[in-house]
Coordinates of C-alpha atoms and ligand atoms in Angstrom, one line a residue:
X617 CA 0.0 0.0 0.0
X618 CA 2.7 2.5 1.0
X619 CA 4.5 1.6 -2.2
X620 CA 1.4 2.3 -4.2
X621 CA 0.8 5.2 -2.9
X622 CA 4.5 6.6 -3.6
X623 CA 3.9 5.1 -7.0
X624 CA 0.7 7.2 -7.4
X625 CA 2.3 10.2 -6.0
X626 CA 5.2 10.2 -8.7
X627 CA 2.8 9.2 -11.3
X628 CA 0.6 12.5 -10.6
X629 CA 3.7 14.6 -10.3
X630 CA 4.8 13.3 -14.0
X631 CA 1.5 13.3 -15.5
X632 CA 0.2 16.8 -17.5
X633 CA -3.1 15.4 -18.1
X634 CA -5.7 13.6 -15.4
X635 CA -9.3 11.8 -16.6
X636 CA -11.0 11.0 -13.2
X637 CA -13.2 9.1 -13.3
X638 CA -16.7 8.0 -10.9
X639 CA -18.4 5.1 -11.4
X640 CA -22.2 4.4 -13.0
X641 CA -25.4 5.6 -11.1
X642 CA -23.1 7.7 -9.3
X643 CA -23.5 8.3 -5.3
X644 CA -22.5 10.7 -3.0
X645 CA -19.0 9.2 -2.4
X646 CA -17.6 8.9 -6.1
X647 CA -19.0 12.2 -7.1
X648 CA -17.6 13.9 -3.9
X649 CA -14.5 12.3 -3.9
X650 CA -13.9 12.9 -7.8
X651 CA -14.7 16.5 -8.0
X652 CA -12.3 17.4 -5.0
X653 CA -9.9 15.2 -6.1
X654 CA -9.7 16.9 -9.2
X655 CA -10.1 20.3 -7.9
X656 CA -6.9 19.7 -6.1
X657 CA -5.1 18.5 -9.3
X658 CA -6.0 21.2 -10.8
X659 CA -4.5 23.6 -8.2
X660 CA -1.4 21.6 -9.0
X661 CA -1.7 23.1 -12.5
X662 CA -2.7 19.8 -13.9
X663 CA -5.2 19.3 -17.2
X664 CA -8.0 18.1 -15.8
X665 CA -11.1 16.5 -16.8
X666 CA -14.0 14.2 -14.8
X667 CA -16.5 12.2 -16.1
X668 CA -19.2 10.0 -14.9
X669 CA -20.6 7.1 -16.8
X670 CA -24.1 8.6 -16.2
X671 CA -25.6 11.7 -14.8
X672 CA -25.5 12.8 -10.9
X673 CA -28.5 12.8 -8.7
X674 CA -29.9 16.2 -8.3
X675 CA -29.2 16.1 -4.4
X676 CA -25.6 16.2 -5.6
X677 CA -25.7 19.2 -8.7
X678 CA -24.4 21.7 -6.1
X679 CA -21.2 20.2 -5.4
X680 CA -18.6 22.5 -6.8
X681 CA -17.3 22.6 -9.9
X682 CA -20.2 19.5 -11.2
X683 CA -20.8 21.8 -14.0
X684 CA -17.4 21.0 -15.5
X685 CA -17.8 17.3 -15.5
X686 CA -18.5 15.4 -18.7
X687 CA -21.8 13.2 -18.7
X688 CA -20.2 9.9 -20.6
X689 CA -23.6 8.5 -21.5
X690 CA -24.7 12.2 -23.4
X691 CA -21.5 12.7 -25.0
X692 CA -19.5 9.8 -25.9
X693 CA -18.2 12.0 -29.0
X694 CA -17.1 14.3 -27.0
X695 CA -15.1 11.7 -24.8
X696 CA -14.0 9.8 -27.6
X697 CA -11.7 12.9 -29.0
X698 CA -10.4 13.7 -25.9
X699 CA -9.9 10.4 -24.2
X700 CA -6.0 10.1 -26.2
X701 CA -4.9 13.4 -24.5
X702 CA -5.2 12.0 -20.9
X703 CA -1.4 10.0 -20.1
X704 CA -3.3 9.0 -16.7
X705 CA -6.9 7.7 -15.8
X706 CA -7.5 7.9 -11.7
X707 CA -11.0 6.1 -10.9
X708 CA -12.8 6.7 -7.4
X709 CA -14.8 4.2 -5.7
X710 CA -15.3 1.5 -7.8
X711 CA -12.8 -1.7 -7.9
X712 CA -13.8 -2.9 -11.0
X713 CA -14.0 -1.4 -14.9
X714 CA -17.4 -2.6 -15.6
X715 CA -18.6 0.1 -13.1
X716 CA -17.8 2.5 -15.5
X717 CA -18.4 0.9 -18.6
X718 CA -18.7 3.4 -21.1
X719 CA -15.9 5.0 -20.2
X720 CA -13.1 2.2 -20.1
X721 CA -14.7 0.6 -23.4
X722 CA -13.0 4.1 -25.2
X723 CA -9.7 4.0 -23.3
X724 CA -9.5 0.4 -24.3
X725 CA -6.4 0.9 -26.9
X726 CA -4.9 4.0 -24.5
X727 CA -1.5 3.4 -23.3
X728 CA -2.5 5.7 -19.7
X729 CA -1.7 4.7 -16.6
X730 CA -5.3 3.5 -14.8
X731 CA -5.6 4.0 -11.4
X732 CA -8.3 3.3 -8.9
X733 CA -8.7 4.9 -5.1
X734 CA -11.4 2.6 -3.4
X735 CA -12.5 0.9 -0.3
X736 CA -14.8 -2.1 -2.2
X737 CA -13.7 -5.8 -1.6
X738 CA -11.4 -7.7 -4.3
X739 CA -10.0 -4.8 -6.7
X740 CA -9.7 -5.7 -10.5
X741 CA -6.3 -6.1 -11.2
X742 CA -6.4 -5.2 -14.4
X743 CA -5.6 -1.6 -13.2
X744 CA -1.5 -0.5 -13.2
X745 CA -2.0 1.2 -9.6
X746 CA -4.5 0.0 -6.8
X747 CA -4.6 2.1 -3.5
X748 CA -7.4 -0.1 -1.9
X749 CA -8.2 0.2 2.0
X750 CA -11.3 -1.3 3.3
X751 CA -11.1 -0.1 6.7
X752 CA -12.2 3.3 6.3
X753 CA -15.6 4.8 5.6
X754 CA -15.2 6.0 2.3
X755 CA -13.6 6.3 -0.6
X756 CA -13.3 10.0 0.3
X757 CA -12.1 9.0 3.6
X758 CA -9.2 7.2 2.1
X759 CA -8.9 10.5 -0.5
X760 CA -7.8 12.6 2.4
X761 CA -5.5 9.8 4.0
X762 CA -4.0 9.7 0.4
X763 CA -3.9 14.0 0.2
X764 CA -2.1 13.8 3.6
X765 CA 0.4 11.0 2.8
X766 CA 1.3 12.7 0.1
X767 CA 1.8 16.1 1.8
X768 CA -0.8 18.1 -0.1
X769 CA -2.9 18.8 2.2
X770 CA -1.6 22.4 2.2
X771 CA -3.5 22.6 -1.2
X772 CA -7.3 21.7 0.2
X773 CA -9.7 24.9 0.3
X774 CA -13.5 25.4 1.0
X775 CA -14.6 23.4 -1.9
X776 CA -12.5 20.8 -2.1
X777 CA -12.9 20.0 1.5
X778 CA -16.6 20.3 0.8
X779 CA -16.5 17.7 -1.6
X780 CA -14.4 15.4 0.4
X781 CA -16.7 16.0 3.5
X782 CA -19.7 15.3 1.0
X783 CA -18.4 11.9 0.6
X784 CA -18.0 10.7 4.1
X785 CA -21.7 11.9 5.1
X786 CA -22.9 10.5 2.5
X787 CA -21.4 6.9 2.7
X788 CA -22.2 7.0 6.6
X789 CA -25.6 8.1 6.0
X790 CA -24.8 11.2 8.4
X791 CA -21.8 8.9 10.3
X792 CA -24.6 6.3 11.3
X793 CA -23.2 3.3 8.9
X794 CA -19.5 2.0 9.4
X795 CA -18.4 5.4 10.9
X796 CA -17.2 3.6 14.2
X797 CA -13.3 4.2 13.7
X798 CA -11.6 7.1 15.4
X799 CA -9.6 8.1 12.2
X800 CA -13.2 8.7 10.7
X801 CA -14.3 11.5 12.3
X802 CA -10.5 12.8 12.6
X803 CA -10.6 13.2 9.3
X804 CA -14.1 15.1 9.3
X805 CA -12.7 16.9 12.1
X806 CA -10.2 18.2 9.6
X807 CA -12.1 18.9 6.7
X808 CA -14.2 21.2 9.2
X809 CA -11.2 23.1 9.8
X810 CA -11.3 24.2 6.5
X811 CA -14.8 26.5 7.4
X812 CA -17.1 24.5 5.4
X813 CA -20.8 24.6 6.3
X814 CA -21.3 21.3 7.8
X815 CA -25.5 21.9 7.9
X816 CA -25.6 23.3 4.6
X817 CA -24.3 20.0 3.1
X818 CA -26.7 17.7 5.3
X819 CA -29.3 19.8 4.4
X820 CA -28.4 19.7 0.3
X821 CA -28.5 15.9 0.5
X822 CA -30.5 14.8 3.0
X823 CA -33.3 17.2 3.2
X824 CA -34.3 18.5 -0.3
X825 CA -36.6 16.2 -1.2
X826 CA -39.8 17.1 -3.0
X827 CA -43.4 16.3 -2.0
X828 CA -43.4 13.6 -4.1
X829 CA -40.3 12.1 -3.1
X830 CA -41.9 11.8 0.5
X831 CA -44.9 10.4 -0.9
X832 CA -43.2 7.8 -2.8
X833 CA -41.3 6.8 0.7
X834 CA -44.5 6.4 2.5
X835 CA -45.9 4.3 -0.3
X836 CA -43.1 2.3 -0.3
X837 CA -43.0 1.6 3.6
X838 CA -46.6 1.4 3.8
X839 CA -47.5 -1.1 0.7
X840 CA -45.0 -2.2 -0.5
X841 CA -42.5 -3.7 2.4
X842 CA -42.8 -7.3 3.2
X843 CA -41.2 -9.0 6.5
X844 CA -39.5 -12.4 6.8
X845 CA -39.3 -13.0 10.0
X846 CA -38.0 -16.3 9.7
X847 CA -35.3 -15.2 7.6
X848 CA -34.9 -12.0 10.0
X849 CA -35.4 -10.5 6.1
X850 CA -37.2 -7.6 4.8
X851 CA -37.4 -6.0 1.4
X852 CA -39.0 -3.4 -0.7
X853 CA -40.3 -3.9 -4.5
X854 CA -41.7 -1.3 -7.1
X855 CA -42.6 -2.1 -10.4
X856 CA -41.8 0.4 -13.4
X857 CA -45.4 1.4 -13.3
X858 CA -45.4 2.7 -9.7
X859 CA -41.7 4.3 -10.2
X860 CA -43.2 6.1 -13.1
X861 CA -46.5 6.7 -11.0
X862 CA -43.8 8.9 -8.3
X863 CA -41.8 10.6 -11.2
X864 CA -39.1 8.5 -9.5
X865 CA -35.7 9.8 -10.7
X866 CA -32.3 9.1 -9.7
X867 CA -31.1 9.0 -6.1
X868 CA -35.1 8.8 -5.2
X869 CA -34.9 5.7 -3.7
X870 CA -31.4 6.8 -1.7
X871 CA -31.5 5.2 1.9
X872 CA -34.3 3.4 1.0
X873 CA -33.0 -0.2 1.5
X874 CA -32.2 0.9 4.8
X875 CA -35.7 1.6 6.1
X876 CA -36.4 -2.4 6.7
X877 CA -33.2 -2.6 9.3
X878 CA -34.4 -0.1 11.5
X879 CA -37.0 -2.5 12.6
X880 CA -35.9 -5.4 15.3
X881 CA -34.8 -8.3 14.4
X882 CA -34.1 -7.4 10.9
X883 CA -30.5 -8.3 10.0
X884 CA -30.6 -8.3 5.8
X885 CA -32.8 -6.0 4.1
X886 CA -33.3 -5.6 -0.2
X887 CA -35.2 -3.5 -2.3
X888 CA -35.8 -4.2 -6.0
X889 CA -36.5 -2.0 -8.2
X890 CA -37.8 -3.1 -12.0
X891 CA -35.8 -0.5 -14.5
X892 CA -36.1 -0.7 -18.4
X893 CA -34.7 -4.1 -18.8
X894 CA -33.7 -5.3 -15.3
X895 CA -34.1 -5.7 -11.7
X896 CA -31.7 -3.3 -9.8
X897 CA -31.2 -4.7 -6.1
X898 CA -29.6 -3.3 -3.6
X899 CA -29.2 -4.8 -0.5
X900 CA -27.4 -4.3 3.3
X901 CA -26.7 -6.4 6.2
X902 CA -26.2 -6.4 9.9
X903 CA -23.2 -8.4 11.7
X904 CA -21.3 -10.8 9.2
X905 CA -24.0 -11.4 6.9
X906 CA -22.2 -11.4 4.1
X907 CA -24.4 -8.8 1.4
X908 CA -21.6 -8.5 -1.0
X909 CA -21.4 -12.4 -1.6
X910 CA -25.1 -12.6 -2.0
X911 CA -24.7 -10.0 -4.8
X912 CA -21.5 -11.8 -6.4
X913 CA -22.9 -15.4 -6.0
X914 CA -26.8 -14.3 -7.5
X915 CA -27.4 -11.2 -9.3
X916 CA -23.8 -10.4 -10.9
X917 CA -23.2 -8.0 -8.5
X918 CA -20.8 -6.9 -5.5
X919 CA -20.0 -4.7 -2.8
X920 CA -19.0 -4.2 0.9
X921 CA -19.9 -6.8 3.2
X922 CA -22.8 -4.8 5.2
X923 CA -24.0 -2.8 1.8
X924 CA -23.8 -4.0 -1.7
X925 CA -25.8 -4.3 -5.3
X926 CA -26.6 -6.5 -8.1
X927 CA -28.6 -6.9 -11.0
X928 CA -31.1 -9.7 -12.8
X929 CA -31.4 -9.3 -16.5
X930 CA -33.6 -12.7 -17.3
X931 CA -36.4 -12.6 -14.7
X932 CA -39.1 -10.9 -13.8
X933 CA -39.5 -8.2 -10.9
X934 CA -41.8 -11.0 -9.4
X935 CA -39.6 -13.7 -10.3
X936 CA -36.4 -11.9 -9.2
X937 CA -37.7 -11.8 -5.3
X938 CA -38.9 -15.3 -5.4
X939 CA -35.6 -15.9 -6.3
X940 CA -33.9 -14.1 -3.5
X941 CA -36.3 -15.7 -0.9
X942 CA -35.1 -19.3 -1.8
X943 CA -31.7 -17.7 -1.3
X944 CA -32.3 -16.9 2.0
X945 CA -31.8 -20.3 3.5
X946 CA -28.8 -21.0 2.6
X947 CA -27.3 -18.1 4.7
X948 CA -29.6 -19.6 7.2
X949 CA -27.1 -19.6 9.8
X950 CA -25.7 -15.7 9.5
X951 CA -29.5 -14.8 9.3
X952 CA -30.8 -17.4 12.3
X953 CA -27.5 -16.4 15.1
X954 CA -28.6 -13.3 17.4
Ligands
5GP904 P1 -26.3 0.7 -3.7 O1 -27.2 -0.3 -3.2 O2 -26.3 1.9 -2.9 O3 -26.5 1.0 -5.2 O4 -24.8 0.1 -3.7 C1 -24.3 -0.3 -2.5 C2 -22.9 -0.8 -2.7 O5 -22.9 -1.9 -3.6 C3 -22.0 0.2 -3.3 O6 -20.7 0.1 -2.6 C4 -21.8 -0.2 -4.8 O7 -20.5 0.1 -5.2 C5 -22.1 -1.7 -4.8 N1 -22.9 -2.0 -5.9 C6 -24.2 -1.6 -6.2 N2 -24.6 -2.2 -7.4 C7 -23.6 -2.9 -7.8 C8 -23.5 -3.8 -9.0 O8 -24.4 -3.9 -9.8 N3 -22.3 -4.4 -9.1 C9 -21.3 -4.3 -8.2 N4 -20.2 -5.0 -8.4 N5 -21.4 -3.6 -7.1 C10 -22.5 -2.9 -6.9
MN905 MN1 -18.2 4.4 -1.4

């Protein structure tokens, strides 16, 4: 790790021009952790672009400097051209390419240096440099331990302590979710130092829904939650009609999947949602039950151990839960043990 990350260091100090990358159906910790990551290159004088496979939840449009950032799903053109002027490609929170899809298909052929910063199990290692930690909160955690190892951290402002802060709140839900470690809120302790508005930010992502966003969380709870006790399971399903029904957009259903582990007894909890042509799942976990393996083992997915995602291309929304309940017993003794 502490050759990586002098590796890294080098490599940035060589290196004119930077594509950073965030990964697809981007949250709160990629785009935070990308836009100050590249705000502080750029203070450094570097050429420096970010892109995200797909566009940013509202909730997250304020960050600075979002307005720079190439959408790689609108303008893959655009991308194209410029994707042979970058020498290195850093990607943020994400541990494998197929998280950004669009965007490593075009650097396929590029001789860059690819580079991922991420605290997700397993890291592909088809990238040159992995700094990889997953005993942190966040990938924007593990940012500012990078920042400070490299002795930068002379160069974070406001914003870019913003963004970095951003991340952490965001992938602790507020520093509720693996946001036990004291080197957690050191680090927010720091970024504070830097002035930024600390209720500002949890009121940009955590409290700017719209009428119809609270709506769609009470139908949800109310209709359409079902508990296993058995299984110590709960999930939450919505069908395209009902997401359409709610205007549902991006980063709607945000925290949702959470909502069935607040009640006792529930260790696993999923929620399914039926997209265009698949079943998105997320799902998170209590204790050692192991989410991420569910994910890998059943829906072509991954994750962290307590929080992870998948997806099911060849069955139905129906079909896709039936699915995960006959799952459930084989994990029956994570789910069973108090
Ligand atoms: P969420 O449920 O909030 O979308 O994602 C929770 C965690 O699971 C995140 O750390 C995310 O990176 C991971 N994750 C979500 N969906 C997928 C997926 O389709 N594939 C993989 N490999 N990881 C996912
Ligand atoms: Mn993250």
């Amino acid at each position: 790790m502490k050759l990586a990350i002098e590796k890294l260091k080098e490599t940035i100090l060589k290196s004119e021009n930077i594509l950073v990358v965030g990964h697809e159906n981007p949250d709160g910790d990629t785009v935070g952790s990308v836009l100050g990551f590249s705000l502080l290159l750029k203070k450094m004088k570097k050429n420096c672009l970010v892109t995200f496979p797909n566009d940013v939840p509202e909730f997250l449009k304020w960050l600075p400097s979002y307005n720079e950032s190439v959408i790689a799903s609108d303008r893959q053109d655009k991308l194209l051209t410029l994707i042979p002027n970058y020498e290195l490609i850093i990607g943020l929170d994400f541990n494998e390419k197929s998280r950004a899809k669009n965007v490593f298909k075009l650097v396929e052929n590029s001789k860059a240096i690819k580079v991922i910063i991420d605290h997700h199990p397993y890291p592909e290692p088809y990238f040159d440099i992995i700094i990889s930690e997953q005993e942190v909160s966040s990938t924007a955690e593990l940012l500012y331990h990078f920042i400070e190892s490299c002795n930068w951290t002379n160069l974070i402002d406001y914003n870019i302590a913003t963004c970095i802060f951003t991340g952490i709140l965001t992938d602790t839900l507020s520093f509720n979710v693996n946001a036990f470690r004291p080197r957690t809120f050191e680090t927010a302790a720091k970024l504070l130092s830097y002035g930024i508005n600390k209720d500002q930010i949890q009121q940009n992502v955590f409290e700017s829904f719209t009428e119809k966003r609270l709506q769609f969380l009470g139908y949800a709870l109310y209709k359409k939650m079902k508990i296993l006790r058995e299984w110590s399971a709960g999930y939450i399903y919505l069908s395209k009609e009902e997401l359409k029904e709610f205007c549902f957009q991006k980063g709607d259903s945000e925290g949702l999947v959470n909502y069935p582990l607040s009640i006792k007894g529930i260790r696993v909890a999923a929620l399914f949602l039926e997209r265009e042509n698949y079943i998105k799942i997320s799902i998170r976990s209590k204790g050692n039950i192991p989410a991420n393996e569910i994910m890998m083992k059943h829906f072509h997915g991954g994750g962290h151990l307590n929080a992870a995602g998948g997806e099911e291309y060849n069955l139905s929304l129906e079909e896709t839960i039936e699915k995960f309940e006959k799952i459930l017993p084989s994990y029956k003794s994570y789910l069973q043990q108090q």
